[in-house]
mmCIF file of C-alpha atoms in Angstrom:
data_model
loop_
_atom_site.group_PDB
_atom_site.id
_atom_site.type_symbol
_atom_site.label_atom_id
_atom_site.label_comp_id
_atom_site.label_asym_id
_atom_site.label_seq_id
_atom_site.Cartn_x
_atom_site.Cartn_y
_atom_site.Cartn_z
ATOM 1 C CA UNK M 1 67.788 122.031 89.220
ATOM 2 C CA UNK M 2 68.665 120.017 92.563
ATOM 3 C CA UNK M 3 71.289 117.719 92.969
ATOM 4 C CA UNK M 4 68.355 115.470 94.320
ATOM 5 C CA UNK M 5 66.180 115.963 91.000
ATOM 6 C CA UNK M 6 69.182 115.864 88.772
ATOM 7 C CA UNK M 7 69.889 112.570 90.096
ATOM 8 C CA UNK M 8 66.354 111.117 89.796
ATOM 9 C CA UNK M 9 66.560 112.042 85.881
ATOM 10 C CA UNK M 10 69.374 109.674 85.268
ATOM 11 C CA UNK M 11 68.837 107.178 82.449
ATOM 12 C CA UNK M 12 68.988 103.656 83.457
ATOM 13 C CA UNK M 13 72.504 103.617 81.585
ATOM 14 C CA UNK M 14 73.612 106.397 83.519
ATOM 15 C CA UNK M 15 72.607 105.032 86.945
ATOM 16 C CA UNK M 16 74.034 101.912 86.450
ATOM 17 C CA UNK M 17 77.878 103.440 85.527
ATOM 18 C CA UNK M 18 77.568 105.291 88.822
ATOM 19 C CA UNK M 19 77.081 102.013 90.442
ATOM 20 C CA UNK M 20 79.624 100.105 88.757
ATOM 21 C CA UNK M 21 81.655 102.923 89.481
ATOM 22 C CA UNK M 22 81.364 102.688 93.268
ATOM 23 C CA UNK M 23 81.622 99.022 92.880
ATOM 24 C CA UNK M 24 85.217 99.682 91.275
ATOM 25 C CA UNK M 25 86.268 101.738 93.791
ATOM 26 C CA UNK M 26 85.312 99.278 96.322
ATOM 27 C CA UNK M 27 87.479 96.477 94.398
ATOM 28 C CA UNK M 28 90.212 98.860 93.599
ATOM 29 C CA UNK M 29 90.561 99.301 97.545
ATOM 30 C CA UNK M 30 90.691 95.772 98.922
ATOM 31 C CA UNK M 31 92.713 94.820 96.179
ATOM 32 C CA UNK M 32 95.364 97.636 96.745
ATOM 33 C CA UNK M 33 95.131 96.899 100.674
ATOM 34 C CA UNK M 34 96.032 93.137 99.672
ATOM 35 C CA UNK M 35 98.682 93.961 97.154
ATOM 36 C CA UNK M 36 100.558 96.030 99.537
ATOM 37 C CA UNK M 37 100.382 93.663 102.459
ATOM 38 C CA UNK M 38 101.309 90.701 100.348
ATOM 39 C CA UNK M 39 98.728 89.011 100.573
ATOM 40 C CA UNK M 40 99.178 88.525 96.816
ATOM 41 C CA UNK M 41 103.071 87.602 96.178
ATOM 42 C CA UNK M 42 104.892 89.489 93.472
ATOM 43 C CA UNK M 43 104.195 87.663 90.442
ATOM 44 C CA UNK M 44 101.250 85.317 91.587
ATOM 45 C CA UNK M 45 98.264 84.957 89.116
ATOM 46 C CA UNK M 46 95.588 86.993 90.008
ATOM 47 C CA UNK M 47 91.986 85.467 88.078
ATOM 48 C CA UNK M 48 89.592 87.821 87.449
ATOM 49 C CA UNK M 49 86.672 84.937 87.242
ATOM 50 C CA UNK M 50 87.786 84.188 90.494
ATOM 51 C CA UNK M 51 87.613 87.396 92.204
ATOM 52 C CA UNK M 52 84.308 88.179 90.948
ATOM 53 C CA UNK M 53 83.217 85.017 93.339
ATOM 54 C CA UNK M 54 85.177 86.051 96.140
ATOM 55 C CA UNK M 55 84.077 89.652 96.075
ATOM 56 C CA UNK M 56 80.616 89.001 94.829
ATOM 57 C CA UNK M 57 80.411 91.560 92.257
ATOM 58 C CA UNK M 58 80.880 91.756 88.088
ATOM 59 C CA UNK M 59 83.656 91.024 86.017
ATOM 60 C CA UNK M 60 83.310 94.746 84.743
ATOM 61 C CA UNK M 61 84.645 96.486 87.971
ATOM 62 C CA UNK M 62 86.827 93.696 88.843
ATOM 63 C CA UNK M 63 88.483 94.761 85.403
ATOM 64 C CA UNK M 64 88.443 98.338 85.612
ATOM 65 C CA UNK M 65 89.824 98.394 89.070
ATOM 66 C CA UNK M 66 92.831 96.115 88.070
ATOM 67 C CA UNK M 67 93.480 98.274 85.034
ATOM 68 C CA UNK M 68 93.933 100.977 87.898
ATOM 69 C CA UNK M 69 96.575 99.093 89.736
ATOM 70 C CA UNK M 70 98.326 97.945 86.420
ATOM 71 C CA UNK M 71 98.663 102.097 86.117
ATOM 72 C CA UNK M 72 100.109 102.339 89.517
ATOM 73 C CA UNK M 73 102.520 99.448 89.004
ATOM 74 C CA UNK M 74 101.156 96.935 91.610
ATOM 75 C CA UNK M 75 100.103 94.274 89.132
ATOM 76 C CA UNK M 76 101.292 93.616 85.070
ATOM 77 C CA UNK M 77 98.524 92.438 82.524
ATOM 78 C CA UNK M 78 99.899 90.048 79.430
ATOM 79 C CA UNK M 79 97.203 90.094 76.875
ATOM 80 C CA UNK M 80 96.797 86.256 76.617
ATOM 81 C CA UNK M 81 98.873 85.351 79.532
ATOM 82 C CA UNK M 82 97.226 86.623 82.736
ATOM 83 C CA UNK M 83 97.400 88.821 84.978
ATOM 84 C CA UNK M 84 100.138 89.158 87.608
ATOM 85 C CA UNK M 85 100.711 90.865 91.198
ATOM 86 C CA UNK M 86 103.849 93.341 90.007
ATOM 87 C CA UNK M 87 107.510 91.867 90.799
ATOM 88 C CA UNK M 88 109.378 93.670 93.657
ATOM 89 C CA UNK M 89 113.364 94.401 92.848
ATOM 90 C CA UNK M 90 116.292 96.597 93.406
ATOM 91 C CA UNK M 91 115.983 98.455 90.900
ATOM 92 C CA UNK M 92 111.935 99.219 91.718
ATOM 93 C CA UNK M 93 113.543 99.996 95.203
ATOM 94 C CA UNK M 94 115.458 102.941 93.450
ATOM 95 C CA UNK M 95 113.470 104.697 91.163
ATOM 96 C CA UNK M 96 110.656 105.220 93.612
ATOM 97 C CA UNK M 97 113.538 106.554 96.199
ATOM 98 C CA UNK M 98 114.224 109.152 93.802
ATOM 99 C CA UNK M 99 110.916 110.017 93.107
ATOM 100 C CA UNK M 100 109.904 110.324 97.292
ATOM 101 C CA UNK M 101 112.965 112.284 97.814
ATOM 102 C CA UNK M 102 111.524 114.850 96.200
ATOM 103 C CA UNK M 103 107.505 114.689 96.703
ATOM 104 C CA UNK M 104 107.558 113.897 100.529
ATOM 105 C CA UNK M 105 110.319 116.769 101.137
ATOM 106 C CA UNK M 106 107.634 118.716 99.447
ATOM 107 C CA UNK M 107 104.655 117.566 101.329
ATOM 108 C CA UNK M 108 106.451 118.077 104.788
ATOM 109 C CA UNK M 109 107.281 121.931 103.953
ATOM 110 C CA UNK M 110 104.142 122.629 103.023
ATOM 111 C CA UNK M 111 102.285 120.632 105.814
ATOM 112 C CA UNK M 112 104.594 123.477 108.134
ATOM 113 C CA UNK M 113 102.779 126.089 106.635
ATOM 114 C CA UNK M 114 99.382 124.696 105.815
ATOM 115 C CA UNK M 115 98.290 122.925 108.260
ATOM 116 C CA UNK M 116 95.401 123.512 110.996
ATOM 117 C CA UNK M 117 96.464 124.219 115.033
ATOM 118 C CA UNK M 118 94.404 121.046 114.978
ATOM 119 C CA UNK M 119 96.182 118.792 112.902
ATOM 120 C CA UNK M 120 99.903 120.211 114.142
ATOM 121 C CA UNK M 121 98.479 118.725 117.637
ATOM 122 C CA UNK M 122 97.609 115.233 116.505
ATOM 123 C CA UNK M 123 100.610 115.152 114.297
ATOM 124 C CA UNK M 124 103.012 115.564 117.379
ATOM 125 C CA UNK M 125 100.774 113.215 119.827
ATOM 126 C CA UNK M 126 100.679 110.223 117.339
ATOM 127 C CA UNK M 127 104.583 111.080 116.487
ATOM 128 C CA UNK M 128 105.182 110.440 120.612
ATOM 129 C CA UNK M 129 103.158 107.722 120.549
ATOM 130 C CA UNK M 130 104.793 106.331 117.700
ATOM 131 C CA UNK M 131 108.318 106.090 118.858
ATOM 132 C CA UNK M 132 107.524 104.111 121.888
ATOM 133 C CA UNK M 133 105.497 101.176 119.851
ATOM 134 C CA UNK M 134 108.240 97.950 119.259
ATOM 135 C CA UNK M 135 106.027 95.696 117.168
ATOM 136 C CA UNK M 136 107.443 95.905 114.032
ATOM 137 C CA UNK M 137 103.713 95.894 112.196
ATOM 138 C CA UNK M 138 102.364 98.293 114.320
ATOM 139 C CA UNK M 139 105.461 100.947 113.392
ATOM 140 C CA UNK M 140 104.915 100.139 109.531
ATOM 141 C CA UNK M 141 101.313 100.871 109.926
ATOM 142 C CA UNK M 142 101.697 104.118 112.141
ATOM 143 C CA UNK M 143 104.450 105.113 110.412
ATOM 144 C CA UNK M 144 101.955 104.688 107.651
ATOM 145 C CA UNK M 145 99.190 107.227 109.254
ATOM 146 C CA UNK M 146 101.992 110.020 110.051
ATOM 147 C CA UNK M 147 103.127 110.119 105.981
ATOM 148 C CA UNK M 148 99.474 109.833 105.329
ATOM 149 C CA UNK M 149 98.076 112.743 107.662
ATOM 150 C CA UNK M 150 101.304 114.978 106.184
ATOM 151 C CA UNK M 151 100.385 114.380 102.719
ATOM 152 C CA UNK M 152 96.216 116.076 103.429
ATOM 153 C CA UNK M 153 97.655 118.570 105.483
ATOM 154 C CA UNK M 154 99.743 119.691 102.436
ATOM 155 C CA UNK M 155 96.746 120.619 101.283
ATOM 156 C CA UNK M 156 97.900 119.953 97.377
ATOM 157 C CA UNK M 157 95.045 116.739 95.719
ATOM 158 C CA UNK M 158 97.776 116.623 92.523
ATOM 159 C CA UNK M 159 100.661 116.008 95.012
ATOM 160 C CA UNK M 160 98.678 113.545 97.418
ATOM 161 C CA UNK M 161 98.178 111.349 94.222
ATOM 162 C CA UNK M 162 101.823 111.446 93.420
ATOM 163 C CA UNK M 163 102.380 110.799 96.520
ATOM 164 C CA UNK M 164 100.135 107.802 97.716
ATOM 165 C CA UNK M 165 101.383 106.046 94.614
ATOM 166 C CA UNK M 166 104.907 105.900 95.776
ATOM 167 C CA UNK M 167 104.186 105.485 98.882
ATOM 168 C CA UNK M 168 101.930 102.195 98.264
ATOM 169 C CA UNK M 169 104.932 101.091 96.440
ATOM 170 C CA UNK M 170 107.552 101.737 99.116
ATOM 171 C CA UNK M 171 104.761 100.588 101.839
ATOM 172 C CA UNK M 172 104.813 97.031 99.775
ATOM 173 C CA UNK M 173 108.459 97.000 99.566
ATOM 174 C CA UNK M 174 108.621 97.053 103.181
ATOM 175 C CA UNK M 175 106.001 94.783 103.729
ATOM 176 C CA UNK M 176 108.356 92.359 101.877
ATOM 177 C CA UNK M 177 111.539 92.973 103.815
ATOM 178 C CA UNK M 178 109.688 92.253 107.221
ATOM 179 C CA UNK M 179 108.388 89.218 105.383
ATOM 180 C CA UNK M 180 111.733 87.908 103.820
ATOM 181 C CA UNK M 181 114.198 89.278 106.185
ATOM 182 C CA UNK M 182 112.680 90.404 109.359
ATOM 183 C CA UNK M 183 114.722 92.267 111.590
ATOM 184 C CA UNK M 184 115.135 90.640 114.737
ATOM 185 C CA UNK M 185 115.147 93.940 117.048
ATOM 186 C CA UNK M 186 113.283 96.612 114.922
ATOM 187 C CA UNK M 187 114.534 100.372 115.111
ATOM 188 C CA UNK M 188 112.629 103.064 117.205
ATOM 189 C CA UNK M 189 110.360 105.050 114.893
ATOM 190 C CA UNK M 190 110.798 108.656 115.532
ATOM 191 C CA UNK M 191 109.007 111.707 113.965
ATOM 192 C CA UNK M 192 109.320 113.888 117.037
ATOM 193 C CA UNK M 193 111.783 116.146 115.358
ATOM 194 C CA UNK M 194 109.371 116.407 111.885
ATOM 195 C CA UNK M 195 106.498 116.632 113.604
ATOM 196 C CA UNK M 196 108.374 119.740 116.135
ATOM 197 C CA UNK M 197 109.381 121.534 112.743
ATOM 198 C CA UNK M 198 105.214 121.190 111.561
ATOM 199 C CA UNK M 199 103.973 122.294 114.581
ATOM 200 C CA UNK M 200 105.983 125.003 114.421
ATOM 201 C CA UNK M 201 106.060 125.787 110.891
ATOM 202 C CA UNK M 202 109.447 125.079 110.123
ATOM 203 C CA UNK M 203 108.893 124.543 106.883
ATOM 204 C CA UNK M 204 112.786 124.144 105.881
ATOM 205 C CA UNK M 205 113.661 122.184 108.552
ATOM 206 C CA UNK M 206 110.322 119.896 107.922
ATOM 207 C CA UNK M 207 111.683 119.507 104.242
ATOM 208 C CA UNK M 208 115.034 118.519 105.400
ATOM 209 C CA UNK M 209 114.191 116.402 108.171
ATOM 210 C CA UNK M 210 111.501 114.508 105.872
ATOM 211 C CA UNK M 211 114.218 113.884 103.322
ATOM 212 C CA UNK M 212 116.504 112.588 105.575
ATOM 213 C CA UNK M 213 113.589 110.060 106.895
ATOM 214 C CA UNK M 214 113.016 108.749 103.222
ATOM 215 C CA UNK M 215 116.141 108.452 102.283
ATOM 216 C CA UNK M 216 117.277 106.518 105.263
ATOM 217 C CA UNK M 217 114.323 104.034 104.794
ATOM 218 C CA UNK M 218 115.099 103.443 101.466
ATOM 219 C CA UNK M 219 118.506 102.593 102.417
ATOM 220 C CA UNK M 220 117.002 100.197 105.094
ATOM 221 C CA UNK M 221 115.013 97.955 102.626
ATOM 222 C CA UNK M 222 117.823 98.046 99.756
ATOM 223 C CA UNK M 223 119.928 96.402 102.988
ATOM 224 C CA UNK M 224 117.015 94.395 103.245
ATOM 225 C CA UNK M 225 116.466 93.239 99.686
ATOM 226 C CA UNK M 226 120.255 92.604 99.436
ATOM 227 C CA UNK M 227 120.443 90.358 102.507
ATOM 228 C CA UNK M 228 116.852 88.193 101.105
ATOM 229 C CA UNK M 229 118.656 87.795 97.915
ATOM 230 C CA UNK M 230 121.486 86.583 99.517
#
């Protein structure tokens, strides 16, 4: 049987799941893309009735795709209270340090080994174009792309969902120290040195050199967390 006539034999049930499904997808990524910017606030209400207006589609995906985010920790769900963009602390700061310190290390050495001629190329190009760029949005956003392309070339699905789930989170956490306590002369951004150990499939040094990147960010934002609370 074809994919084609396989599809046209769908029950009407059948077809429409598919079609919410897609629709949940679609919610599930502009609400993620809003959560992480801050465009919702840790802890503001988030109404399902009323996002089903904005976004012009059912209450069923709007539901299913915050039950996603509720697994990824970007928003809580009370039964009877509401539902709530997640909360943003120290100790959230910590736990997903640990967690990157060991994932991204990971992706990096195996991005030195895995990846295409190709990819090694672009990785070094946007890396040098990367370390010249000031605005502090623009560095959060490429530095964003370079985790991002490091994580396919890995070349691991399990890993890249471990690892775009911390990364959201840490993404979101700096979101909110640029918001709360922007820095008034941002620091260069440079991957040059990770993205020389990828092209030349360093894997070790990529491992180390990723490591060191993480763990020095995270130590960045806890500065920055400390001196909002302050």
């Amino acid at each position: 049987m074809t994919i084609a006539a396989g599809a046209a034999m769908l029950s009407g049930s059948e077809k429409a799941a598919k079609s919410e499904e897609r629709f949940s997808d679609k919610v599930y990524g502009i609400l993620l893309d809003r959560l992480v910017r801050l465009h919702y606030q840790p802890l503001q209400p988030l109404n399902e009735r009323e996002l089903t207006v904005e976004l012009e589609i059912g209450l069923a995906p709007i539901r299913e795709a915050l039950r996603r985010l509720e697994g990824e920790n970007l928003v809580v769900i009370y039964p009877r209270r509401g539902i709530f963009a997640a909360d943003i602390g120290l100790r959230d700061q910590q736990s997903i340090k640990e967690i990157r310190l060991e994932i991204e290390g990971l992706a990096a050495a195996l991005a030195a080994v895995r990846a295409t001629p190709q990819e090694r190329q672009a990785l070094a190009k946007l890396a040098d174009r990367l370390v010249e760029e000031t605005d502090i949005s623009l560095q959060i956003a490429g530095d964003a792309e370079l985790h991002r392309r490091i994580y396919r070339m890995a070349r691991n699905d399990y890993l890249v969902a471990m690892l775009t789930q911390n990364f959201n989170l840490a993404l979101r956490l700096w979101y909110f120290c640029n918001q709360n306590a922007p820095s008034p002369k941002p620091e260069a951004v440079d991957h040059r040195p990770l993205a020389n150990a990828i092209l030349s499939g360093d894997s070790e040094t990529a491992r180390a050199l990723m490591s060191q990147h993480v763990a020095h960010d995270s130590d960045r934002v806890r500065e920055l967390l400390f001196k909002g609370s302050a």
